[in-house]
Short mmCIF file of C-alpha atoms in Angstrom, two decimals:
data_model
loop_
_atom_site.label_atom_id
_atom_site.label_comp_id
_atom_site.label_asym_id
_atom_site.label_seq_id
_atom_site.Cartn_x
_atom_site.Cartn_y
_atom_site.Cartn_z
CA LEU A 1142 -35.53 -29.22 -28.06
CA ARG A 1143 -32.71 -31.78 -28.23
CA GLU A 1144 -30.77 -29.82 -25.61
CA ALA A 1145 -33.84 -29.47 -23.40
CA LYS A 1146 -34.54 -33.20 -23.67
CA ALA A 1147 -30.96 -33.99 -22.68
CA VAL A 1148 -31.34 -31.85 -19.54
CA ALA A 1149 -34.68 -33.47 -18.73
CA SER A 1150 -33.34 -37.00 -19.14
CA ARG A 1151 -30.40 -36.30 -16.83
CA VAL A 1152 -32.39 -34.50 -14.12
CA ILE A 1153 -35.32 -36.92 -13.95
CA GLU A 1154 -33.06 -39.96 -13.81
CA LYS A 1155 -30.95 -38.28 -11.11
CA HIS A 1156 -34.02 -37.89 -8.89
CA GLY A 1157 -35.16 -41.47 -9.41
CA GLY A 1158 -37.96 -40.84 -11.88
CA THR A 1159 -38.73 -42.35 -15.25
CA LEU A 1160 -38.99 -40.15 -18.32
CA ASN A 1161 -41.98 -41.94 -19.77
CA GLN A 1162 -42.30 -40.15 -23.09
CA PHE A 1163 -41.70 -36.99 -25.09
CA TYR A 1164 -44.54 -35.60 -27.16
CA GLY A 1165 -44.00 -32.51 -29.29
CA ASP A 1166 -42.43 -29.95 -27.00
CA GLY A 1167 -43.69 -31.65 -23.82
CA LEU A 1168 -42.71 -34.59 -21.67
CA LEU A 1169 -44.34 -36.92 -19.14
CA ALA A 1170 -42.27 -38.17 -16.18
CA VAL A 1171 -43.49 -40.65 -13.58
CA PHE A 1172 -42.16 -41.34 -10.08
CA GLY A 1173 -42.95 -44.54 -8.21
CA LEU A 1174 -42.75 -46.98 -11.10
CA PRO A 1175 -41.78 -49.77 -11.13
CA THR A 1176 -41.13 -49.49 -7.36
CA PRO A 1177 -42.93 -46.93 -5.18
CA ARG A 1178 -40.98 -45.00 -2.54
CA GLU A 1179 -42.18 -42.98 0.43
CA ASP A 1180 -40.71 -39.75 -1.00
CA ASP A 1181 -41.81 -39.99 -4.64
CA VAL A 1182 -43.71 -36.69 -4.56
CA ARG A 1183 -40.76 -34.87 -3.01
CA ARG A 1184 -38.52 -36.34 -5.72
CA ALA A 1185 -40.90 -35.13 -8.42
CA VAL A 1186 -40.99 -31.58 -7.05
CA GLU A 1187 -37.20 -31.50 -6.56
CA ALA A 1188 -36.76 -32.71 -10.13
CA ALA A 1189 -39.12 -30.02 -11.45
CA ILE A 1190 -37.22 -27.27 -9.61
CA GLU A 1191 -33.86 -28.47 -10.93
CA LEU A 1192 -35.26 -28.98 -14.43
CA HIS A 1193 -36.56 -25.39 -14.56
CA GLU A 1194 -33.17 -24.17 -13.30
CA GLY A 1195 -31.39 -26.22 -15.96
CA ILE A 1196 -33.56 -24.87 -18.77
CA ARG A 1197 -33.09 -21.28 -17.58
CA ALA A 1198 -29.33 -21.85 -17.60
CA LEU A 1199 -29.22 -23.18 -21.18
CA ARG A 1200 -27.06 -21.08 -23.47
CA LEU A 1201 -28.33 -21.88 -26.94
CA GLU A 1202 -25.93 -21.19 -29.79
CA ALA A 1203 -28.39 -21.71 -32.61
CA ASP A 1204 -29.46 -18.78 -34.82
CA LEU A 1205 -32.52 -17.76 -32.80
CA PRO A 1206 -34.78 -14.70 -32.95
CA PRO A 1207 -33.65 -11.74 -30.79
CA GLY A 1208 -34.87 -12.01 -27.21
CA PHE A 1209 -35.80 -15.69 -27.50
CA THR A 1210 -35.78 -17.58 -24.18
CA MET A 1211 -36.70 -21.19 -23.48
CA ARG A 1212 -38.91 -21.81 -20.44
CA LEU A 1213 -40.98 -24.68 -19.07
CA HIS A 1214 -44.34 -24.91 -17.34
CA THR A 1215 -45.04 -27.92 -15.12
CA GLY A 1216 -47.95 -29.66 -13.38
CA ILE A 1217 -47.58 -32.31 -10.64
CA HIS A 1218 -50.26 -34.53 -9.15
CA SER A 1219 -50.26 -37.93 -7.42
CA GLY A 1220 -52.62 -40.83 -6.93
CA LEU A 1221 -53.55 -44.29 -8.08
CA VAL A 1222 -52.53 -45.05 -11.67
CA TYR A 1223 -52.92 -48.25 -13.64
CA ALA A 1224 -49.76 -49.01 -15.60
CA ARG A 1225 -48.36 -51.65 -17.89
CA GLU A 1226 -45.29 -51.79 -20.04
CA ALA A 1227 -45.92 -50.30 -23.45
CA ASN A 1228 -44.49 -50.16 -26.93
CA PRO A 1229 -41.29 -48.05 -26.57
CA ALA A 1230 -42.52 -45.77 -29.34
CA GLU A 1231 -45.50 -44.86 -27.15
CA GLY A 1232 -43.58 -44.49 -23.89
CA ARG A 1233 -42.18 -46.92 -21.37
CA TYR A 1234 -45.52 -47.35 -19.62
CA GLU A 1235 -49.11 -47.12 -20.74
CA LEU A 1236 -50.72 -45.09 -17.95
CA VAL A 1237 -54.43 -44.85 -17.19
CA GLY A 1238 -55.90 -42.86 -14.32
CA ASP A 1239 -57.13 -39.51 -13.12
CA PRO A 1240 -53.71 -38.33 -11.77
CA VAL A 1241 -52.26 -38.34 -15.30
CA ASN A 1242 -55.08 -36.17 -16.64
CA THR A 1243 -54.99 -33.84 -13.62
CA ALA A 1244 -51.23 -33.34 -13.89
CA ALA A 1245 -51.58 -32.54 -17.58
CA ARG A 1246 -54.30 -29.95 -16.87
CA LEU A 1247 -52.24 -28.36 -14.08
CA CYS A 1248 -49.38 -28.14 -16.58
CA ALA A 1249 -51.65 -26.45 -19.12
CA ALA A 1250 -52.83 -23.98 -16.45
CA ALA A 1251 -49.26 -23.10 -15.38
CA GLU A 1252 -47.76 -19.97 -16.88
CA SER A 1253 -44.22 -19.63 -18.20
CA ASP A 1254 -41.65 -20.94 -15.68
CA GLN A 1255 -44.33 -21.93 -13.16
CA ILE A 1256 -44.56 -25.22 -11.25
CA LEU A 1257 -48.10 -26.03 -10.06
CA VAL A 1258 -48.64 -28.86 -7.57
CA SER A 1259 -51.99 -30.03 -6.30
CA GLU A 1260 -52.57 -29.49 -2.58
CA SER A 1261 -53.33 -33.18 -2.08
CA ALA A 1262 -49.95 -34.17 -3.55
CA LEU A 1263 -47.98 -31.56 -1.61
CA ARG A 1264 -49.62 -32.27 1.75
CA GLY A 1265 -46.98 -32.98 4.39
CA LEU A 1266 -44.13 -31.66 2.21
CA GLU A 1267 -44.82 -27.94 2.66
CA PRO A 1268 -41.78 -27.34 4.94
CA PHE A 1269 -39.41 -28.49 2.19
CA PHE A 1270 -40.53 -25.93 -0.40
CA GLN A 1271 -41.29 -22.24 -0.75
CA THR A 1272 -44.84 -22.05 -2.08
CA ARG A 1273 -47.49 -19.52 -2.90
CA GLY A 1274 -51.20 -20.20 -2.81
CA VAL A 1275 -53.07 -20.09 -6.09
CA SER A 1276 -56.81 -19.66 -6.48
CA PRO A 1277 -58.46 -23.09 -6.83
CA LEU A 1278 -58.58 -24.11 -10.48
CA SER A 1279 -61.63 -25.36 -12.31
CA LEU A 1280 -60.27 -28.22 -14.39
CA LYS A 1281 -62.03 -30.18 -17.09
CA GLY A 1282 -63.53 -33.38 -15.72
CA LYS A 1283 -63.49 -32.18 -12.10
CA GLY A 1284 -66.74 -31.53 -10.26
CA LYS A 1285 -65.05 -29.20 -7.76
CA PRO A 1286 -62.19 -26.69 -8.13
CA VAL A 1287 -58.76 -28.20 -7.38
CA ALA A 1288 -56.66 -26.62 -4.60
CA VAL A 1289 -53.21 -25.81 -5.99
CA HIS A 1290 -49.88 -24.37 -4.83
CA ARG A 1291 -47.18 -22.74 -6.91
CA VAL A 1292 -43.69 -23.98 -5.95
CA LEU A 1293 -41.11 -21.18 -5.92
CA GLY A 1294 -38.03 -23.03 -4.64
CA ARG A 1295 -36.53 -24.93 -1.70
CA THR A 1296 -36.56 -23.82 1.94
CA GLY A 1297 -33.32 -25.39 3.16
CA VAL A 1298 -35.11 -28.05 5.25
CA LEU A 1299 -33.18 -31.26 4.61
CA THR A 1300 -34.76 -34.01 6.70
CA ARG A 1301 -38.24 -35.31 7.39
CA PHE A 1302 -37.77 -34.67 11.11
CA GLU A 1303 -36.94 -31.00 10.48
CA ALA A 1304 -40.12 -30.79 8.43
CA ARG A 1305 -42.19 -32.35 11.22
CA ALA A 1306 -40.59 -30.13 13.86
CA ARG A 1307 -41.67 -27.03 11.93
CA ARG A 1308 -45.25 -28.24 12.12
CA GLY A 1309 -44.85 -28.86 15.88
CA LEU A 1310 -44.05 -31.98 17.91
CA THR A 1311 -46.29 -33.75 20.39
CA PRO A 1312 -45.04 -34.22 23.99
CA PHE A 1313 -42.41 -36.95 24.28
CA VAL A 1314 -43.95 -40.24 25.42
CA GLY A 1315 -42.25 -43.29 26.94
CA ARG A 1316 -38.82 -44.50 25.77
CA GLU A 1317 -37.24 -44.00 29.20
CA ALA A 1318 -35.37 -47.32 29.03
CA GLU A 1319 -33.98 -46.49 25.59
CA LEU A 1320 -32.97 -42.99 26.69
CA SER A 1321 -31.23 -44.46 29.73
CA ALA A 1322 -29.28 -46.83 27.46
CA LEU A 1323 -28.03 -43.90 25.38
CA GLU A 1324 -27.12 -41.90 28.49
CA GLN A 1325 -25.23 -44.92 29.85
CA ALA A 1326 -23.24 -45.13 26.61
CA LEU A 1327 -22.33 -41.45 26.91
CA ALA A 1328 -21.25 -41.94 30.53
CA GLU A 1329 -19.07 -44.92 29.58
CA SER A 1330 -17.43 -42.98 26.76
CA THR A 1331 -16.10 -40.37 29.20
CA SER A 1332 -13.62 -42.95 30.48
CA GLY A 1333 -11.88 -42.92 27.10
CA ARG A 1334 -13.88 -45.51 25.17
CA LEU A 1335 -15.27 -45.24 21.65
CA LEU A 1336 -18.83 -46.56 21.63
CA VAL A 1337 -20.98 -47.29 18.59
CA VAL A 1338 -24.71 -47.54 19.30
CA ASP A 1339 -27.28 -48.65 16.70
CA VAL A 1340 -30.92 -47.70 17.39
CA VAL A 1341 -33.07 -50.09 15.35
CA GLY A 1342 -36.80 -49.95 14.71
CA ASP A 1343 -39.52 -49.93 12.08
CA ALA A 1344 -40.20 -46.90 9.90
CA GLY A 1345 -42.06 -44.19 11.83
CA VAL A 1346 -41.63 -45.80 15.26
CA GLY A 1347 -39.80 -42.74 16.64
CA LYS A 1348 -36.05 -43.21 16.16
CA THR A 1349 -35.35 -39.63 15.11
CA ARG A 1350 -37.50 -38.24 17.93
CA LEU A 1351 -35.50 -40.36 20.38
CA LEU A 1352 -32.30 -38.79 19.03
CA GLU A 1353 -33.72 -35.31 19.56
CA GLU A 1354 -34.61 -36.05 23.19
CA PHE A 1355 -31.15 -37.55 23.77
CA ARG A 1356 -29.56 -34.47 22.17
CA GLN A 1357 -31.23 -32.27 24.75
CA ARG A 1358 -30.02 -34.46 27.63
CA ALA A 1359 -26.50 -34.87 26.23
CA SER A 1360 -26.16 -31.11 25.69
CA ALA A 1361 -27.39 -30.45 29.24
CA ALA A 1362 -24.68 -32.85 30.48
CA GLY A 1363 -21.97 -30.82 28.70
CA ALA A 1364 -21.51 -32.98 25.60
CA LYS A 1365 -21.17 -31.64 22.06
CA TYR A 1366 -23.79 -33.22 19.81
CA TYR A 1367 -23.63 -33.12 16.00
CA PHE A 1368 -26.32 -34.58 13.75
CA GLY A 1369 -26.19 -35.78 10.16
CA GLY A 1370 -29.16 -37.32 8.37
CA CYS A 1371 -29.04 -39.81 5.51
CA GLU A 1372 -31.70 -39.46 2.84
CA SER A 1373 -32.88 -41.85 0.17
CA TYR A 1374 -31.24 -39.27 -2.11
CA GLY A 1375 -27.87 -40.85 -1.31
CA ASN A 1376 -27.06 -41.34 -5.00
CA ILE A 1377 -27.22 -37.55 -5.39
CA ALA A 1378 -25.08 -36.40 -2.46
CA PRO A 1379 -22.33 -38.79 -1.35
CA LEU A 1380 -21.07 -38.30 2.23
CA GLN A 1381 -24.22 -36.29 3.01
CA PRO A 1382 -24.35 -37.01 6.79
CA PHE A 1383 -20.66 -36.19 7.25
CA LEU A 1384 -20.95 -32.97 5.27
CA GLN A 1385 -23.96 -31.91 7.37
CA ILE A 1386 -21.90 -32.50 10.51
CA ALA A 1387 -18.95 -30.57 9.07
CA ARG A 1388 -21.19 -27.59 8.25
CA ARG A 1389 -22.47 -27.58 11.82
CA VAL A 1390 -18.97 -27.86 13.30
CA PHE A 1391 -17.71 -24.97 11.16
CA GLU A 1392 -20.98 -23.02 11.58
CA LEU A 1393 -21.49 -22.65 7.83
CA THR A 1394 -24.86 -21.31 6.69
CA GLN A 1395 -26.73 -21.82 3.42
CA GLU A 1396 -27.02 -18.04 2.96
CA ALA A 1397 -23.27 -17.31 3.15
CA SER A 1398 -21.31 -16.77 -0.06
CA ARG A 1399 -18.66 -19.23 -1.17
CA GLU A 1400 -15.86 -16.82 -0.20
CA ALA A 1401 -17.38 -16.15 3.23
CA SER A 1402 -17.79 -19.89 3.84
CA MET A 1403 -14.15 -20.52 2.91
CA ARG A 1404 -12.98 -17.84 5.33
CA GLN A 1405 -15.25 -19.19 8.06
CA LEU A 1406 -13.94 -22.74 7.68
CA GLU A 1407 -10.29 -21.67 7.74
CA ALA A 1408 -10.82 -19.43 10.78
CA ARG A 1409 -12.79 -22.05 12.71
CA LEU A 1410 -10.27 -24.79 11.94
CA GLY A 1411 -7.37 -22.62 13.02
CA ALA A 1412 -9.16 -21.63 16.22
CA LEU A 1413 -9.79 -25.27 17.15
CA ALA A 1414 -6.15 -26.26 16.65
CA PRO A 1415 -3.51 -24.68 14.36
CA GLU A 1416 -2.29 -28.13 13.24
CA LEU A 1417 -5.72 -28.80 11.69
CA SER A 1418 -5.10 -26.08 9.09
CA ARG A 1419 -3.30 -28.60 6.89
CA TYR A 1420 -6.69 -30.19 6.16
CA VAL A 1421 -8.21 -27.00 4.73
CA PRO A 1422 -7.87 -28.08 1.02
CA ALA A 1423 -9.43 -31.51 1.64
CA LEU A 1424 -12.37 -30.10 3.62
CA LEU A 1425 -12.99 -27.24 1.20
CA HIS A 1426 -13.18 -29.72 -1.67
CA ALA A 1427 -15.47 -32.10 0.25
CA LEU A 1428 -17.84 -29.19 0.96
CA SER A 1429 -17.76 -28.07 -2.71
CA LEU A 1430 -15.99 -24.85 -1.73
CA GLY A 1431 -12.64 -25.48 -3.41
CA PRO A 1432 -10.91 -27.48 -6.16
CA ALA A 1433 -9.71 -31.04 -5.73
CA PRO A 1434 -6.35 -31.02 -3.87
CA LYS A 1435 -3.41 -32.60 -5.65
CA GLY A 1436 -1.10 -35.28 -4.31
CA ASP A 1437 -1.69 -38.25 -2.02
CA ALA A 1438 -0.37 -36.94 1.29
CA GLU A 1439 -2.18 -37.77 4.53
CA GLU A 1440 -3.38 -34.17 4.91
CA LEU A 1441 -5.46 -34.64 1.74
CA SER A 1442 -7.26 -37.66 3.23
CA LEU A 1443 -10.84 -37.03 4.35
CA PRO A 1444 -10.77 -39.85 6.97
CA ALA A 1445 -7.61 -38.35 8.47
CA ALA A 1446 -9.17 -34.86 8.49
CA PHE A 1447 -12.34 -36.03 10.22
CA ALA A 1448 -10.46 -38.27 12.68
CA ASP A 1449 -8.12 -35.49 13.79
CA LEU A 1450 -10.96 -32.96 13.91
CA LEU A 1451 -13.07 -35.24 16.11
CA THR A 1452 -10.08 -35.97 18.33
CA VAL A 1453 -9.59 -32.26 18.97
CA LEU A 1454 -13.30 -31.73 19.63
CA SER A 1455 -13.52 -34.67 22.05
CA GLU A 1456 -10.53 -33.39 24.02
CA ARG A 1457 -12.65 -30.38 24.98
CA HIS A 1458 -16.04 -32.01 25.55
CA PRO A 1459 -17.64 -35.46 25.41
CA LEU A 1460 -18.67 -35.87 21.78
CA VAL A 1461 -21.72 -37.47 20.16
CA LEU A 1462 -22.07 -37.90 16.40
CA ALA A 1463 -25.57 -39.00 15.39
CA PHE A 1464 -26.24 -40.51 11.94
CA ASP A 1465 -29.96 -40.82 11.25
CA ASP A 1466 -31.54 -43.26 8.75
CA TRP A 1467 -28.27 -45.14 8.26
CA GLN A 1468 -30.04 -47.68 6.02
CA TRP A 1469 -29.84 -44.99 3.32
CA ALA A 1470 -26.14 -44.23 3.80
CA ASP A 1471 -24.17 -44.28 0.55
CA ASP A 1472 -21.06 -46.45 0.10
CA ALA A 1473 -18.69 -43.50 0.55
CA SER A 1474 -20.28 -42.68 3.92
CA ARG A 1475 -20.03 -46.30 5.04
CA HIS A 1476 -16.37 -46.44 4.08
CA LEU A 1477 -15.61 -43.19 5.89
CA PHE A 1478 -17.49 -44.40 8.99
CA ALA A 1479 -15.47 -47.62 9.09
CA GLU A 1480 -12.23 -45.65 8.66
CA LEU A 1481 -13.20 -43.33 11.52
CA VAL A 1482 -13.92 -46.28 13.82
CA ARG A 1483 -10.51 -47.74 12.98
CA ARG A 1484 -8.68 -44.46 13.54
CA LEU A 1485 -10.62 -43.46 16.65
CA SER A 1486 -10.59 -46.81 18.47
CA GLU A 1487 -8.10 -45.50 21.02
CA GLY A 1488 -9.75 -42.08 21.29
CA THR A 1489 -11.43 -40.39 24.22
CA ARG A 1490 -15.04 -39.52 25.01
CA ARG A 1491 -16.81 -40.32 21.75
CA VAL A 1492 -20.16 -41.92 20.95
CA LEU A 1493 -21.09 -42.70 17.34
CA LEU A 1494 -24.86 -43.10 17.24
CA LEU A 1495 -26.75 -44.65 14.32
CA THR A 1496 -30.43 -45.19 13.62
CA SER A 1497 -31.56 -47.74 11.06
CA ARG A 1498 -34.68 -49.64 10.10
CA ARG A 1499 -35.31 -53.16 11.25
CA GLY A 1500 -34.26 -55.61 8.57
CA ASP A 1501 -32.68 -52.87 6.43
CA GLN A 1502 -29.59 -52.11 8.46
CA ARG A 1503 -26.15 -53.30 7.45
CA ALA A 1504 -23.81 -53.33 10.45
CA PRO A 1505 -21.02 -50.78 10.00
CA ALA A 1506 -17.92 -52.60 8.85
CA GLY A 1507 -15.39 -53.31 11.56
CA THR A 1508 -17.62 -52.25 14.45
CA ASP A 1509 -19.15 -54.01 17.43
CA ALA A 1510 -22.23 -51.85 17.73
CA ARG A 1511 -24.36 -51.85 20.87
CA LEU A 1512 -27.99 -52.46 19.89
CA VAL A 1513 -30.94 -50.42 21.21
CA GLU A 1514 -34.23 -51.76 19.84
CA LEU A 1515 -37.22 -49.45 19.56
CA LEU A 1516 -40.56 -51.27 19.77
CA PRO A 1517 -44.05 -49.93 19.04
CA PHE A 1518 -45.89 -48.11 21.83
CA ASP A 1519 -47.95 -50.14 24.28
CA ALA A 1520 -51.65 -49.39 24.76
CA GLN A 1521 -51.13 -46.68 27.39
CA GLU A 1522 -48.40 -44.89 25.41
CA SER A 1523 -50.53 -45.01 22.26
CA GLU A 1524 -53.41 -43.47 24.20
CA GLU A 1525 -51.17 -40.58 25.36
CA VAL A 1526 -49.93 -39.80 21.85
CA ILE A 1527 -53.41 -39.97 20.30
CA HIS A 1528 -54.77 -37.71 23.02
CA ALA A 1529 -52.00 -35.16 22.31
CA LEU A 1530 -52.96 -35.17 18.62
CA LEU A 1531 -56.74 -35.30 19.13
CA PRO A 1532 -57.37 -33.82 22.59
CA ARG A 1533 -61.10 -33.33 21.98
CA ALA A 1534 -61.80 -36.71 20.39
CA LEU A 1535 -64.22 -38.69 22.56
CA ASP A 1536 -64.79 -41.61 20.17
CA LEU A 1537 -63.02 -44.55 21.82
CA GLU A 1538 -63.43 -46.66 18.70
CA LEU A 1539 -61.62 -43.98 16.67
CA LYS A 1540 -58.72 -43.99 19.13
CA ASN A 1541 -58.58 -47.77 19.11
CA ALA A 1542 -58.60 -47.82 15.30
CA ILE A 1543 -55.71 -45.34 15.17
CA LYS A 1544 -53.73 -47.39 17.71
CA GLN A 1545 -54.24 -50.62 15.75
CA ARG A 1546 -53.34 -48.91 12.48
#
């Protein structure tokens, strides 16, 4: 139990949760206290998956009965909870509310090594996880059976936009002036300038969708477009947007083995330019495919590797690197971005494109970014989007309420 608790403490803290208390051979973790986040449920499910993996991987050296294995069973639910700080002996928080009881009953209903999540908690997150439907459960204290899903693992979807795209996107509405500004930046970059463009707007206003529409236009114009998304999980995966871009440049897939990925990277790098092969150790290490290289030579420098790689790519085609949700970029990514700007200032045909939230963005160090501000839809644009989502809705008051909301 001590070893299991050590794994639980590490995993839950890593995903931004609070291990509220241990009781017997069970534990209660809470996400969203003291500060709620928009992805608390996703964090909880990710933590449960990793925690089950960690417990399965435990190699216990105690004198245990033959065939003994340690496994967990987990229940996850979300909702309004009343909380106040408690006596440490009773847990960090005293929690009162239906979600606590429901989660506990889902946990009791889960079989060995199962993770059960209520449908209401999982709604909107289905593309991130492999799930299997479970017959609705009749739980104590509930008047109706509770719809539940069993989480089997991750799907490989990394960003919220990917998740939305799997559910289907509405027709693109408006934003012609903003698209024109991005196209103008791309046109200017073909003369040999490095341009940094920062698309700023409130959460949910459509920054990522704008990037996707620009990607289609830039690709049609002959540019190479590579995308890397920052997540609020930045404390878990440093350099995440750069590593996503590198995987796309080298055409690495999640399904490929480590050895196959190493061979693919070396072959792709050599095909782009033989002189880039000196960066193989640094890139393999950054992508968790090889050990840390020794020495302090320039060829072991990640900024040098990315700068030379991007230089080679931009000699063949105009190049766009898009970094989404830059407000969540970790310090290592910010440092690498600033280094790239410094090294690429005399380069050719490059646009570095950022999106960030209004009031949250920190201007990339050492850059003079061109600002593109994304404002909410006007009345006509709102009407078009609402009609695409609710084509048969005739209630004008409903449409007006949605627009105002």
